[in-house]
Coordinates of C-alpha atoms in Angstrom, one line a residue:
X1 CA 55.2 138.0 116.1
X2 CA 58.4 136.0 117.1
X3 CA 57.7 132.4 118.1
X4 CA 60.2 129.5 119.2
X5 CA 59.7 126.1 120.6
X6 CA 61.7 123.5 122.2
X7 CA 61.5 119.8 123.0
X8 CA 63.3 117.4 125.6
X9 CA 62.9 113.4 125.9
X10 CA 64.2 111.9 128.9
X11 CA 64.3 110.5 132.1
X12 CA 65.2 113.3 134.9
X13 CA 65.2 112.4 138.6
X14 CA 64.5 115.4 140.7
X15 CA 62.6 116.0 144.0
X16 CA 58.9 116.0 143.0
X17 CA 56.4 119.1 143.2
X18 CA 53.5 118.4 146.0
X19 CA 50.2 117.8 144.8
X20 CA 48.9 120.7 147.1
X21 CA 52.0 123.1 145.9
X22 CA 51.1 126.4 144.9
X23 CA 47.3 126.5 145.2
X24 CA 47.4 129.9 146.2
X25 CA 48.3 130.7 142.1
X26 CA 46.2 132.4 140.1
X27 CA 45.9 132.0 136.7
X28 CA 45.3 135.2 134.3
X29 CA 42.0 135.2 132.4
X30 CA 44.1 135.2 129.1
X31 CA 46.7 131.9 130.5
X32 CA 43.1 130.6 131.2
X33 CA 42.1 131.3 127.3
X34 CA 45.2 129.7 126.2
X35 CA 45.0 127.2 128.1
X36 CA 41.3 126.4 126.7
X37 CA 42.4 127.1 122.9
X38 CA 45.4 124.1 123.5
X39 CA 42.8 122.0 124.5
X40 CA 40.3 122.5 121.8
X41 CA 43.4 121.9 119.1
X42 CA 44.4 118.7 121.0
X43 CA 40.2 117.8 121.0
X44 CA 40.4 118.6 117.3
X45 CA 42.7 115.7 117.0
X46 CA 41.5 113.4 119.4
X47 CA 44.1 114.2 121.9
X48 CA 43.2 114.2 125.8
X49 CA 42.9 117.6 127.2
X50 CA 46.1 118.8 129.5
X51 CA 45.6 119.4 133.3
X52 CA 46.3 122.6 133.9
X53 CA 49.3 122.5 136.3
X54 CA 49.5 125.9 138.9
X55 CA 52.7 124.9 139.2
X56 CA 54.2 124.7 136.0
X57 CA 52.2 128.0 135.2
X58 CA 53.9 129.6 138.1
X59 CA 57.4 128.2 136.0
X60 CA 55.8 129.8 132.9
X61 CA 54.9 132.8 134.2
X62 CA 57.9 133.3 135.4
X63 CA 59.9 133.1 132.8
X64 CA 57.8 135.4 130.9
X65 CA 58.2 137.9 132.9
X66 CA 62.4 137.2 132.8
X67 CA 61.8 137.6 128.9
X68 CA 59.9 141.1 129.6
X69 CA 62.4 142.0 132.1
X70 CA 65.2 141.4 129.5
X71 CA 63.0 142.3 126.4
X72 CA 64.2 139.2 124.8
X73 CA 62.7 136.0 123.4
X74 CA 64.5 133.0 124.8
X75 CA 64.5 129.6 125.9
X76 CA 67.5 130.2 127.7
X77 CA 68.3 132.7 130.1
X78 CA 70.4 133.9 132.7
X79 CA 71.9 130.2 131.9
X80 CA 69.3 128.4 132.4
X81 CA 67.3 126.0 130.2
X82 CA 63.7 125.0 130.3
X83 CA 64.3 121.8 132.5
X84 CA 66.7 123.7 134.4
X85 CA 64.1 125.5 135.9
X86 CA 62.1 122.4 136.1
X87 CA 64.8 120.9 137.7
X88 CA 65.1 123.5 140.0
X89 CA 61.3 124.0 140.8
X90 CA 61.8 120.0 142.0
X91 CA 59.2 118.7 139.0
X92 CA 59.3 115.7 138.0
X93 CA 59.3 114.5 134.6
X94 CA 59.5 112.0 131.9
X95 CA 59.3 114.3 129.1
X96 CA 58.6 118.1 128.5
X97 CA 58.5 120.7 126.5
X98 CA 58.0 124.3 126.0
X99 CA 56.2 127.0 123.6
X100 CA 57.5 130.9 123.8
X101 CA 56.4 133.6 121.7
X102 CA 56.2 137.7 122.1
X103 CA 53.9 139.9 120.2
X104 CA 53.8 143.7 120.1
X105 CA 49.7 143.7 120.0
X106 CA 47.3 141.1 118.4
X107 CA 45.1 138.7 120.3
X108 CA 45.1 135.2 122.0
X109 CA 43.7 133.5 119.0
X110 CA 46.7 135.3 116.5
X111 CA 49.2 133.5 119.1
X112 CA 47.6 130.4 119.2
X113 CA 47.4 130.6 115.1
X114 CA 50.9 131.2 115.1
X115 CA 51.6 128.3 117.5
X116 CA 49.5 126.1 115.2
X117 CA 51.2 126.8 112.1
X118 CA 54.4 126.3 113.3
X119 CA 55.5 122.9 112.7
X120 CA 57.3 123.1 116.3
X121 CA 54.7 124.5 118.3
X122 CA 51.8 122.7 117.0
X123 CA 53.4 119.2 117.8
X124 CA 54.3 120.2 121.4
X125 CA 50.8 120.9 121.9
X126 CA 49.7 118.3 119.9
X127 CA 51.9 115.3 121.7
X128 CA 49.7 112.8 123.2
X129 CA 52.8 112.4 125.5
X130 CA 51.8 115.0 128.0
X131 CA 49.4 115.3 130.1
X132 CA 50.4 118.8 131.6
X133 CA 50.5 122.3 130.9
X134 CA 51.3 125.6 132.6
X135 CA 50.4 128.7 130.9
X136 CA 52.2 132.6 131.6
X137 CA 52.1 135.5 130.2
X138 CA 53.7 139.0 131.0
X139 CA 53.9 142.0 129.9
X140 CA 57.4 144.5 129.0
X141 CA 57.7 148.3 129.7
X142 CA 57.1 148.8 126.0
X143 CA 53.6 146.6 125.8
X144 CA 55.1 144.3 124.0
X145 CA 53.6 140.5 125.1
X146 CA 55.8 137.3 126.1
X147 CA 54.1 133.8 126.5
X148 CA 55.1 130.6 127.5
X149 CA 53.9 127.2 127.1
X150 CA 55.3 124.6 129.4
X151 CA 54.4 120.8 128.3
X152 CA 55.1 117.6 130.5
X153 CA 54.5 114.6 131.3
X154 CA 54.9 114.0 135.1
X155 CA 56.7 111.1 137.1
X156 CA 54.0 109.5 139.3

Protein backbone atom coordinates (compact mmCIF):
# COMPACT_ATOMS: atom_id res chain seq x y z
CA UNK A 1 0.00 0.00 0.00
CA UNK A 2 1.29 3.57 -1.03
CA UNK A 3 -0.03 6.28 1.24
CA UNK A 4 0.63 10.22 1.23
CA UNK A 5 -0.88 13.04 2.99
CA UNK A 6 -0.93 16.72 2.78
CA UNK A 7 -1.79 19.75 4.90
CA UNK A 8 -2.67 23.52 4.16
CA UNK A 9 -3.30 26.44 6.88
CA UNK A 10 -4.81 29.46 5.63
CA UNK A 11 -7.25 31.89 4.84
CA UNK A 12 -8.64 31.36 1.05
CA UNK A 13 -11.51 33.51 -0.25
CA UNK A 14 -13.40 31.82 -2.93
CA UNK A 15 -17.18 31.68 -3.92
CA UNK A 16 -18.82 29.38 -1.34
CA UNK A 17 -20.46 25.84 -2.10
CA UNK A 18 -24.51 26.00 -1.50
CA UNK A 19 -25.80 24.25 1.38
CA UNK A 20 -28.19 22.31 -1.02
CA UNK A 21 -25.18 21.64 -3.63
CA UNK A 22 -24.92 18.28 -4.80
CA UNK A 23 -27.61 16.36 -2.93
CA UNK A 24 -28.19 14.27 -5.72
CA UNK A 25 -24.39 12.42 -4.69
CA UNK A 26 -24.28 9.25 -3.59
CA UNK A 27 -21.89 7.98 -1.44
CA UNK A 28 -20.31 4.27 -1.97
CA UNK A 29 -21.04 1.83 0.84
CA UNK A 30 -17.12 1.63 1.38
CA UNK A 31 -16.64 6.04 1.32
CA UNK A 32 -19.61 5.41 3.84
CA UNK A 33 -17.17 2.82 5.97
CA UNK A 34 -14.42 5.13 5.86
CA UNK A 35 -16.13 7.69 6.59
CA UNK A 36 -17.45 5.80 9.91
CA UNK A 37 -13.82 4.31 10.73
CA UNK A 38 -12.47 8.32 10.80
CA UNK A 39 -15.00 9.05 13.09
CA UNK A 40 -14.52 6.23 15.50
CA UNK A 41 -10.55 7.21 15.60
CA UNK A 42 -11.41 10.85 16.17
CA UNK A 43 -14.22 9.43 19.11
CA UNK A 44 -11.21 7.39 20.35
CA UNK A 45 -9.63 10.67 21.06
CA UNK A 46 -12.32 12.73 22.09
CA UNK A 47 -12.48 14.56 18.82
CA UNK A 48 -16.09 15.64 17.34
CA UNK A 49 -17.17 13.54 14.52
CA UNK A 50 -16.70 15.17 10.80
CA UNK A 51 -19.97 16.03 8.73
CA UNK A 52 -19.85 14.21 5.91
CA UNK A 53 -19.72 16.77 3.16
CA UNK A 54 -21.36 15.42 -0.51
CA UNK A 55 -19.64 17.93 -1.79
CA UNK A 56 -16.19 17.53 -0.92
CA UNK A 57 -16.80 13.71 -1.53
CA UNK A 58 -17.79 14.59 -5.00
CA UNK A 59 -13.98 16.60 -4.95
CA UNK A 60 -12.66 13.29 -3.56
CA UNK A 61 -14.03 11.04 -5.67
CA UNK A 62 -13.05 12.72 -8.33
CA UNK A 63 -9.77 12.89 -7.91
CA UNK A 64 -9.57 9.28 -7.28
CA UNK A 65 -10.75 8.46 -10.24
CA UNK A 66 -8.00 11.08 -11.96
CA UNK A 67 -5.37 8.83 -9.95
CA UNK A 68 -6.97 5.52 -11.55
CA UNK A 69 -7.25 7.13 -14.79
CA UNK A 70 -3.52 8.01 -14.66
CA UNK A 71 -2.55 4.98 -12.42
CA UNK A 72 -0.66 7.27 -10.30
CA UNK A 73 -0.64 8.31 -6.58
CA UNK A 74 -0.69 12.10 -6.32
CA UNK A 75 -1.60 15.08 -4.69
CA UNK A 76 -1.05 16.95 -7.66
CA UNK A 77 -2.23 16.36 -10.95
CA UNK A 78 -2.83 17.63 -14.26
CA UNK A 79 -1.32 20.86 -12.27
CA UNK A 80 -3.50 21.06 -9.85
CA UNK A 81 -3.29 20.96 -6.08
CA UNK A 82 -5.70 19.90 -3.44
CA UNK A 83 -7.11 23.49 -2.85
CA UNK A 84 -6.87 24.09 -6.36
CA UNK A 85 -9.66 22.07 -6.86
CA UNK A 86 -11.28 23.42 -3.78
CA UNK A 87 -10.74 26.52 -5.12
CA UNK A 88 -12.17 25.67 -8.18
CA UNK A 89 -15.26 23.74 -6.84
CA UNK A 90 -15.97 27.42 -5.08
CA UNK A 91 -15.46 25.82 -1.22
CA UNK A 92 -14.74 27.84 1.16
CA UNK A 93 -12.21 27.27 3.69
CA UNK A 94 -10.11 28.22 6.58
CA UNK A 95 -8.05 25.26 6.63
CA UNK A 96 -7.92 21.74 4.78
CA UNK A 97 -6.33 18.96 4.23
CA UNK A 98 -6.16 15.79 2.36
CA UNK A 99 -5.36 11.85 2.83
CA UNK A 100 -4.57 9.68 -0.60
CA UNK A 101 -3.52 6.15 -0.69
CA UNK A 102 -3.85 3.06 -3.43
CA UNK A 103 -3.86 -0.52 -2.64
CA UNK A 104 -3.63 -3.39 -5.02
CA UNK A 105 -6.23 -5.61 -2.73
CA UNK A 106 -6.71 -5.53 1.13
CA UNK A 107 -9.68 -4.09 3.01
CA UNK A 108 -11.07 -0.78 4.40
CA UNK A 109 -9.82 -1.40 7.84
CA UNK A 110 -5.89 -2.27 6.26
CA UNK A 111 -6.31 1.50 4.69
CA UNK A 112 -7.53 3.00 7.61
CA UNK A 113 -4.54 1.07 9.69
CA UNK A 114 -2.22 2.48 7.37
CA UNK A 115 -3.72 5.99 7.60
CA UNK A 116 -3.47 5.66 11.42
CA UNK A 117 0.06 4.65 11.60
CA UNK A 118 1.21 7.26 9.48
CA UNK A 119 2.23 10.14 11.44
CA UNK A 120 0.67 12.33 8.45
CA UNK A 121 -2.43 10.75 7.94
CA UNK A 122 -3.47 10.12 11.45
CA UNK A 123 -3.08 13.88 12.43
CA UNK A 124 -5.22 15.02 9.46
CA UNK A 125 -7.82 12.91 10.67
CA UNK A 126 -7.16 13.45 14.06
CA UNK A 127 -7.22 17.57 13.86
CA UNK A 128 -9.90 19.01 15.98
CA UNK A 129 -9.60 21.84 13.31
CA UNK A 130 -12.07 20.33 10.93
CA UNK A 131 -15.23 19.76 10.94
CA UNK A 132 -15.61 18.21 7.34
CA UNK A 133 -14.87 15.34 5.33
CA UNK A 134 -15.45 13.95 1.84
CA UNK A 135 -14.68 10.54 1.18
CA UNK A 136 -13.86 8.78 -2.69
CA UNK A 137 -12.72 5.98 -3.84
CA UNK A 138 -12.20 4.44 -7.43
CA UNK A 139 -11.11 1.88 -9.04
CA UNK A 140 -8.05 1.40 -12.08
CA UNK A 141 -8.21 -0.99 -15.09
CA UNK A 142 -5.78 -3.17 -13.26
CA UNK A 143 -8.02 -3.42 -9.72
CA UNK A 144 -5.74 -1.61 -8.14
CA UNK A 145 -7.72 0.87 -5.38
CA UNK A 146 -7.13 4.88 -4.97
CA UNK A 147 -8.72 6.77 -1.91
CA UNK A 148 -8.95 10.07 -0.95
CA UNK A 149 -9.59 11.91 2.21
CA UNK A 150 -10.45 15.56 1.94
CA UNK A 151 -10.40 17.49 5.45
CA UNK A 152 -11.71 21.14 6.01
CA UNK A 153 -12.87 23.40 7.99
CA UNK A 154 -15.46 25.56 6.20
CA UNK A 155 -15.96 29.48 6.09
CA UNK A 156 -19.41 30.24 7.55
Amino acid sequence: MRFGYVLFIGSLMTAGVGEGADKKFQHTPDELKIWELTNLERKGKDKMPLKLNPALSKLARAHSENMAKQQKQDHTLDGKTPFDRLREAGYKYFKAGENIGSADGGTIDMVMKAWMDSKGHAENILNPDYAEIGVGIARDKDGVTYYTQLFAKPRK
